[in-house]
mmCIF file of C-alpha atoms in Angstrom:
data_model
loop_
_atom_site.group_PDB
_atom_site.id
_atom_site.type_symbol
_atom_site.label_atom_id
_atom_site.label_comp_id
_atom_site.label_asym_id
_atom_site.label_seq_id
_atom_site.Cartn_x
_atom_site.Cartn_y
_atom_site.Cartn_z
ATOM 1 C CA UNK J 28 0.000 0.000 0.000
ATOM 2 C CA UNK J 29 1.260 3.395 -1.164
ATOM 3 C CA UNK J 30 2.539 5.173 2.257
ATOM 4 C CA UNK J 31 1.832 8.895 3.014
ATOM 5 C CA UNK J 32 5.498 10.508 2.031
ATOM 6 C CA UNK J 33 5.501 14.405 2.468
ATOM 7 C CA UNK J 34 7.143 16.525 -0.065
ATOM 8 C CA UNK J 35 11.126 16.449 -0.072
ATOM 9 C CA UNK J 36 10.480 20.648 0.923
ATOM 10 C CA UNK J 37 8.845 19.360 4.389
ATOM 11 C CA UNK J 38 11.777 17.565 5.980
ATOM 12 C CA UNK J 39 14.640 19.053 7.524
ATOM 13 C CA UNK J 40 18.351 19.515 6.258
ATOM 14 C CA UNK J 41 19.410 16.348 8.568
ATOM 15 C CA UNK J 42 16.894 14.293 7.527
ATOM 16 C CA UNK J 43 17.801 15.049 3.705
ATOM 17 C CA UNK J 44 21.271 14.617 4.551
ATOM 18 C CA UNK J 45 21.104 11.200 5.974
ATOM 19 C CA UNK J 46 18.548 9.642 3.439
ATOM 20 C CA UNK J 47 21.588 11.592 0.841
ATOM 21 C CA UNK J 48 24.098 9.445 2.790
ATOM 22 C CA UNK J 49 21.939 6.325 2.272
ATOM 23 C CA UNK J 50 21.707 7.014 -1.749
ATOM 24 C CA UNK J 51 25.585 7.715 -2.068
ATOM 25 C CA UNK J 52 25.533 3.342 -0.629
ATOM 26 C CA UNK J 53 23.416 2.135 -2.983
ATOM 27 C CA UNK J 54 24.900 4.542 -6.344
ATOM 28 C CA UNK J 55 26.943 1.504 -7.065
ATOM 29 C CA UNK J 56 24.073 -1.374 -6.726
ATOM 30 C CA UNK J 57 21.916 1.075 -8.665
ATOM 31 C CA UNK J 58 24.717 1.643 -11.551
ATOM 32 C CA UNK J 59 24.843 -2.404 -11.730
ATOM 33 C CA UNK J 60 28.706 -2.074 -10.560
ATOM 34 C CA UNK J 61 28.453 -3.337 -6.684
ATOM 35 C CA UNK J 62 26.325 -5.881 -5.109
ATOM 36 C CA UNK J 63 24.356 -5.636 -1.966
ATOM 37 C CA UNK J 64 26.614 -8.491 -0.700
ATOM 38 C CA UNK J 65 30.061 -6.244 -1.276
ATOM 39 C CA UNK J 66 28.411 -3.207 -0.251
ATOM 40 C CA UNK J 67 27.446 -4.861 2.858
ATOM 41 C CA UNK J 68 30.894 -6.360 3.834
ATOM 42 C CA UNK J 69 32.372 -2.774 3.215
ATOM 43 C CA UNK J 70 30.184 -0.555 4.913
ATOM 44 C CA UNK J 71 29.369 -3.540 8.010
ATOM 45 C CA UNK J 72 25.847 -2.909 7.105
ATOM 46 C CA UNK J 73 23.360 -5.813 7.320
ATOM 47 C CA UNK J 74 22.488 -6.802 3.472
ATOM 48 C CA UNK J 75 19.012 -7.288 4.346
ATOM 49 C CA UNK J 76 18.790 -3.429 5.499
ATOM 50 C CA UNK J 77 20.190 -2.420 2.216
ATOM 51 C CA UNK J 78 17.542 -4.298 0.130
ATOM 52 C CA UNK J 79 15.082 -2.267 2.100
ATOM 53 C CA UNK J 80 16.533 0.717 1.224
ATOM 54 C CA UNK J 81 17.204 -0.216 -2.524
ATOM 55 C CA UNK J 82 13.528 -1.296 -2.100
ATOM 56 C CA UNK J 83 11.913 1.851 -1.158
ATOM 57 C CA UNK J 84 13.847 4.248 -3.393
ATOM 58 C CA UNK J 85 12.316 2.058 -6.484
ATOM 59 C CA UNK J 86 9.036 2.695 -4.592
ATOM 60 C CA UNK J 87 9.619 6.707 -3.402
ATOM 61 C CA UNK J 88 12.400 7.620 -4.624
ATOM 62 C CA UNK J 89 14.606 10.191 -1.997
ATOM 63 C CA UNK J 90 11.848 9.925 0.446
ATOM 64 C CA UNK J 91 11.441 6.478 0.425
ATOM 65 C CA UNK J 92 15.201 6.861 2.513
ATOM 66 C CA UNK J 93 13.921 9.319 4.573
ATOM 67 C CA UNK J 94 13.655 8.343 8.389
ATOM 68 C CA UNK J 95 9.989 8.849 9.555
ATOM 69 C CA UNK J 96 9.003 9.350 12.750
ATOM 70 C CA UNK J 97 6.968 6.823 15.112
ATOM 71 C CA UNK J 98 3.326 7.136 14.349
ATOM 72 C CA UNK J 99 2.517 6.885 18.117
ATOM 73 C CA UNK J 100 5.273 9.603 18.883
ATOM 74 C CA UNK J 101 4.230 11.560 21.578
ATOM 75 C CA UNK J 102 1.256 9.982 22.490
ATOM 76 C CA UNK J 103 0.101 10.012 26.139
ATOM 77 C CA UNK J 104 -0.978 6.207 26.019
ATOM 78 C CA UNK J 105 -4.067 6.489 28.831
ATOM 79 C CA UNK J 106 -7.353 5.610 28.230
ATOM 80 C CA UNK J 107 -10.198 7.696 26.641
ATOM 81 C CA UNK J 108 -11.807 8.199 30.330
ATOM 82 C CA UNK J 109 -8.503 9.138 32.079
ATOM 83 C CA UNK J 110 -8.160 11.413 29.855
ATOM 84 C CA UNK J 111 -11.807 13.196 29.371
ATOM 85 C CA UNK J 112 -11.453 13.792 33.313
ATOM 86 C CA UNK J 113 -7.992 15.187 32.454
ATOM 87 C CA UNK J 114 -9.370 17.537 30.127
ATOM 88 C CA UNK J 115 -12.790 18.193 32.172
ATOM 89 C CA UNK J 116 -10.230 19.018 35.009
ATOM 90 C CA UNK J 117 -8.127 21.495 33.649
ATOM 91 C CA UNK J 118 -11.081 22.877 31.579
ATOM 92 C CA UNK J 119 -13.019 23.483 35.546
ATOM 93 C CA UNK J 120 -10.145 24.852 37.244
ATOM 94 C CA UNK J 121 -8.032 27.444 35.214
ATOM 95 C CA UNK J 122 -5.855 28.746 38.457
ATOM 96 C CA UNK J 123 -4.813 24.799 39.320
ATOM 97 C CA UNK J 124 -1.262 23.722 38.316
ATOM 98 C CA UNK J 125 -0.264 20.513 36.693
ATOM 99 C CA UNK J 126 0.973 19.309 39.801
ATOM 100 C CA UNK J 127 -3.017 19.907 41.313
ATOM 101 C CA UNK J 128 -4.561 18.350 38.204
ATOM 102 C CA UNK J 129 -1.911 15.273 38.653
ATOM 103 C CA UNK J 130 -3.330 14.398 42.039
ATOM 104 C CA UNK J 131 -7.055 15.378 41.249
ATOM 105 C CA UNK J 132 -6.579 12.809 38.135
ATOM 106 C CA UNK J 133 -5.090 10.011 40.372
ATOM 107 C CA UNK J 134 -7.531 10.222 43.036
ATOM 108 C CA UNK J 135 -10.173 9.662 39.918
ATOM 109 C CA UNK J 136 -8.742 6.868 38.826
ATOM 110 C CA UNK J 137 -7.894 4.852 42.667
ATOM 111 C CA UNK J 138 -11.828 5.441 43.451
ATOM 112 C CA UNK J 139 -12.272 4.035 39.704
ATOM 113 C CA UNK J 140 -9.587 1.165 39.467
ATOM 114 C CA UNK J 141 -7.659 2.792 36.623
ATOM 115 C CA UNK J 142 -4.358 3.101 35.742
ATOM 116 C CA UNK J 143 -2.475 6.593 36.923
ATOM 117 C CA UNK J 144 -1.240 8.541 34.537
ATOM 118 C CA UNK J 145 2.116 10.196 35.175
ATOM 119 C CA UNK J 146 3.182 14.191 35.698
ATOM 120 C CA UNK J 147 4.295 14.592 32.237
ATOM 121 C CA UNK J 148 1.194 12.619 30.543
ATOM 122 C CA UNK J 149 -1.183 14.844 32.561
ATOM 123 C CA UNK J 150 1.234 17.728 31.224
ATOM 124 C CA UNK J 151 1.231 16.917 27.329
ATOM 125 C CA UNK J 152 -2.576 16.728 27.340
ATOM 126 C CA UNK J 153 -2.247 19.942 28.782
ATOM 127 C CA UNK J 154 -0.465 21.627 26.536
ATOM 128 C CA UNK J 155 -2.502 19.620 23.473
ATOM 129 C CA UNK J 156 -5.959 21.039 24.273
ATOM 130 C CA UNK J 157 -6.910 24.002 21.849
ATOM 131 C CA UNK J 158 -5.780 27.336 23.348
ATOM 132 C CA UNK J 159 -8.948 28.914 21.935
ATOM 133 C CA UNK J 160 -10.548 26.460 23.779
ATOM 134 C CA UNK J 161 -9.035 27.047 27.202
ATOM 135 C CA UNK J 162 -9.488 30.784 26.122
ATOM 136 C CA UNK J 163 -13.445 30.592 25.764
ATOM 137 C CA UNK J 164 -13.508 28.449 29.043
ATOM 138 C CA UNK J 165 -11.459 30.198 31.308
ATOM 139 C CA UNK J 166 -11.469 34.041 29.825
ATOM 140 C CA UNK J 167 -14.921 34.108 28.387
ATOM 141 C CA UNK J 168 -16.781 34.924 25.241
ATOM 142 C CA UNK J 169 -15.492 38.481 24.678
ATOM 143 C CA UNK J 170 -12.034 37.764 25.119
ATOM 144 C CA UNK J 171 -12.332 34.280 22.667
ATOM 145 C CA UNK J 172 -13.913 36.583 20.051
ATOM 146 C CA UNK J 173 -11.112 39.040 20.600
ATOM 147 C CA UNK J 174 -8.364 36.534 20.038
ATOM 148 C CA UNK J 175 -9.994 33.926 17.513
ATOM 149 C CA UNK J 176 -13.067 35.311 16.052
ATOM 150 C CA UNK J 177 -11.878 38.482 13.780
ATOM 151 C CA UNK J 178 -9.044 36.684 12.125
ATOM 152 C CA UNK J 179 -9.102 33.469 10.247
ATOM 153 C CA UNK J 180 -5.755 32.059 10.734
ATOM 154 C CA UNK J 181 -4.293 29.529 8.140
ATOM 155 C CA UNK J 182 -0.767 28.228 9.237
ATOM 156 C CA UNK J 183 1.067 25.907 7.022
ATOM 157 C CA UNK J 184 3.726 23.604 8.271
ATOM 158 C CA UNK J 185 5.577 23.246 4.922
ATOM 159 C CA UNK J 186 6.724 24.875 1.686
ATOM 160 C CA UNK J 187 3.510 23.622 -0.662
ATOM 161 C CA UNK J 188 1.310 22.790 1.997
ATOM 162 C CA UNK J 189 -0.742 25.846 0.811
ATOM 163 C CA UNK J 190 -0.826 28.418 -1.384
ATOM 164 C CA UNK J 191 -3.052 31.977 -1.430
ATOM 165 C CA UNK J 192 -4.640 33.319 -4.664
ATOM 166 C CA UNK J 193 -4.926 36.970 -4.032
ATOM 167 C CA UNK J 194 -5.725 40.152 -6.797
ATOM 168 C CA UNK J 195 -5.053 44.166 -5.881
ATOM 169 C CA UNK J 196 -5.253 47.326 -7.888
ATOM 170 C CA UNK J 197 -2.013 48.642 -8.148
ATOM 171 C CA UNK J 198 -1.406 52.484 -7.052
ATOM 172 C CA UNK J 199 0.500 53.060 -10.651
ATOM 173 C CA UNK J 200 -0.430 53.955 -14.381
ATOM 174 C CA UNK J 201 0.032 52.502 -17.396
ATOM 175 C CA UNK J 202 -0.901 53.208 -20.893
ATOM 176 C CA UNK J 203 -3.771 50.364 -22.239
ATOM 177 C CA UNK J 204 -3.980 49.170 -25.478
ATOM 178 C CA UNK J 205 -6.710 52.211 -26.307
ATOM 179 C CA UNK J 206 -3.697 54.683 -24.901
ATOM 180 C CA UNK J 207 -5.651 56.081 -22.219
ATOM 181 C CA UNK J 208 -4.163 55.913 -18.545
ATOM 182 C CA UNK J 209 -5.338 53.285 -15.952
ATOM 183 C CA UNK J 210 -4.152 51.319 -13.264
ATOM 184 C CA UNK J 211 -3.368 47.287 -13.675
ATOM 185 C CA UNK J 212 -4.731 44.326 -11.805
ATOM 186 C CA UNK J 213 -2.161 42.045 -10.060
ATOM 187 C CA UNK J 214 -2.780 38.950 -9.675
ATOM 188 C CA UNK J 215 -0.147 36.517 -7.511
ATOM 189 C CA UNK J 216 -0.019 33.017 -6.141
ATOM 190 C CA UNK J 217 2.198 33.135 -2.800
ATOM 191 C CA UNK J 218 3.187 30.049 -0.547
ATOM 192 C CA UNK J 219 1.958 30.356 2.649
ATOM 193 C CA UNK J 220 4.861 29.152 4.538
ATOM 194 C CA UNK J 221 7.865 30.531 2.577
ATOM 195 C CA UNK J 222 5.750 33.870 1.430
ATOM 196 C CA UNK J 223 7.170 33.047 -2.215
ATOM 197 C CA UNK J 224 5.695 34.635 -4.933
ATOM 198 C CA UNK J 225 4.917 31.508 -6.957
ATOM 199 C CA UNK J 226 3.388 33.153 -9.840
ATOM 200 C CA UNK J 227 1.975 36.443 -11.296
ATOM 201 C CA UNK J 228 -0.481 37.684 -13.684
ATOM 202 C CA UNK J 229 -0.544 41.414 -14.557
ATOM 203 C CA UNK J 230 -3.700 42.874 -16.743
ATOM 204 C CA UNK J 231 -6.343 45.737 -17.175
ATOM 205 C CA UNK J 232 -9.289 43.354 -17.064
ATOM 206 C CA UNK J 233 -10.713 42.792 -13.460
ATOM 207 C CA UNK J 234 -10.106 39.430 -11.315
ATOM 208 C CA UNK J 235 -12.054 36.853 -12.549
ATOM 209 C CA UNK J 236 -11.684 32.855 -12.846
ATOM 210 C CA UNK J 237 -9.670 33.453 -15.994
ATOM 211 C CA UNK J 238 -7.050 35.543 -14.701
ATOM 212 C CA UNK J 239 -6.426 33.400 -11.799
ATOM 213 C CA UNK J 240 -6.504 30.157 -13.537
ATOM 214 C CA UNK J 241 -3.546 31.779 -15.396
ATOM 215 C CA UNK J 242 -2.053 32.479 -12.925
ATOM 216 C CA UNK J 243 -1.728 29.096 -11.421
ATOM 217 C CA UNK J 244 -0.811 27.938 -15.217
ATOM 218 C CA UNK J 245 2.419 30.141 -14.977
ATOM 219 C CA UNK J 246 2.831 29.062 -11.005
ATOM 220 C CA UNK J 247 2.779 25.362 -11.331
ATOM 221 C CA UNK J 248 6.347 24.153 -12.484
ATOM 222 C CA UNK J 249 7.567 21.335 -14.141
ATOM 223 C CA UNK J 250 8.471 18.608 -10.713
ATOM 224 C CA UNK J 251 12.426 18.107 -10.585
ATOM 225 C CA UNK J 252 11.937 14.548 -8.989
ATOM 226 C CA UNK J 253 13.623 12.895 -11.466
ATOM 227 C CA UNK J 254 16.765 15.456 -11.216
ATOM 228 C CA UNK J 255 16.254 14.333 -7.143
ATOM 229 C CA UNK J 256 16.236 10.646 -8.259
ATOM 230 C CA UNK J 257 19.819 10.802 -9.995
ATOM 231 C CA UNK J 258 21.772 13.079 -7.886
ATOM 232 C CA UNK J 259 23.987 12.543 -5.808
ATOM 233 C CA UNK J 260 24.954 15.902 -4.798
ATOM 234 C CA UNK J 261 23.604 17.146 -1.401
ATOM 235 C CA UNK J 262 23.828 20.735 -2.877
ATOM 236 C CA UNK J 263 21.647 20.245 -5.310
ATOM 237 C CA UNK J 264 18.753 19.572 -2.890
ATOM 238 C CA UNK J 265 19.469 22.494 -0.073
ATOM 239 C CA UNK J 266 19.893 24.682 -3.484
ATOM 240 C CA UNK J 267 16.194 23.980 -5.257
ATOM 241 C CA UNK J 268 13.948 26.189 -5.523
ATOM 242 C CA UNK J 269 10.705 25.239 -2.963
ATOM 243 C CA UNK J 270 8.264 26.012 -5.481
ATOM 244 C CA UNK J 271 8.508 23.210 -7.962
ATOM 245 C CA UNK J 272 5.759 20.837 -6.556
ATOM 246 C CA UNK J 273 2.342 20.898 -6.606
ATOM 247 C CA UNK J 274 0.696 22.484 -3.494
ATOM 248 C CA UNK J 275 -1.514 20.637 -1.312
ATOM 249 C CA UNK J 276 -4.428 23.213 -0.923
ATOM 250 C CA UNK J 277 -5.019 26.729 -2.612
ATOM 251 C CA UNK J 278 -6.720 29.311 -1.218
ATOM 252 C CA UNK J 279 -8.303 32.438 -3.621
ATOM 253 C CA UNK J 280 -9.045 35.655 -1.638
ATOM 254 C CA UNK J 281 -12.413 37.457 -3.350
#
């Protein structure tokens, strides 16, 4: 089954360089010059670890080398009711510390024969509930509307995650094809995360479909994964541009 890989843009320099490292291994296997078996007695490295590697590259390419993290990876591991009362407890008293909470929770769970969580589980569920959450709870209506209700905010973890459509009258001139004065329409397509201009559209007309479907045309580049697949220069990665894969969501401003 096809696993979820994120873009090469969404992992960090280390983990590029290390899946790198694991490519340079298997250049000679892939060139048909080296076995698995020599590569193995060389580099001490068990042969049947390198036929996974050799395996997932054919699969995913650079990111099928790339080290993922532990799906249950900072999990708190305690049970749906230990930790609603968790929740329900720092939810009821906003002034209690962790430590309070911790010894509310585990005198819950001796009267109900359940397991005890520990300080720092009782501490990563606190810091995992929604902060507009705790916000309406604990500060009230006005403040939550203050803080969450006039802005919609979009955050984007990675280059390509997201990108924003957006159009504005510029505050300049320019001679139109009837040589009369008026001001231009820009249109632009910007990554969220980097604030890259992907693309840009400039016309007279006003913003319609049209002018941003063009504008995506001119944004949306040709992928470089098969320039990823056959280098072996780490320079080459940490120098591409972030813009040459397709995003994950757009967003167009009216």
């Amino acid at each position: 089954m096809e696993r979820d890989y994120l873009p090469l843009t969404a992992y960090s320099e280390e983990q590029r360089q290390a899946a790198m490292e694991k490519y340079k291994l298997l250049i000679p296997y892939l060139r048909n010059t080296q076995t698995l078996q020599s590569i193995s007695e060389e580099t001490a490295i068990s042969r049947r670890t390198l036929h996974y590697w050799v395996s997932h590259y054919e699969q995913y390419d650079l990111r099928g080398l790339m080290r993922k993290k532990r799906k249950d990876s900072g999990s708190t591991k305690v049970t749906g009711q230990v930790q609603s009362e968790i929740e329900r407890l720092i939810l009821t008293y906003k002034k209690n510390s962790i430590h309070s909470i911790h010894r509310k929770v585990s005198q819950f769970c001796d009267i109900n024969n359940l397991q005890k969580p520990s300080y720092s589980q009782v501490s990563v569920i606190s810091k995992k509930l929604s902060p507009s959450l705790k916000t309406l709870i604990h500060q009230g209506k006005k403040n939550y509307q203050n803080h969450y209700d006039i802005i919609l905010i979009r955050e984007a973890k990675y280059p390509n995650e997201q990108w924003q459509a957006d159009h504005t009258l510029l505050d300049i001139l320019f001679l139109n094809e009837k040589g009369q004065e008026e001001r231009p329409w820009l249109t632009i397509i910007m990554d969220d995360y980097s604030r890259a201009i992907a693309g840009y559209y400039l016309t007279f007309q006003a913003p319609s479909a049209i002018q941003t479907a063009l504008t995506l045309h001119q944004a949306i580049r040709m992928p470089l994964e098969e320039v990823l697949i056959h280098s072996a220069n780490l320079s080459i990665i940490n120098n591409l541009e972030l813009l040459w894969e397709l995003p994950t969501n757009i967003n167009i401003r009216r």
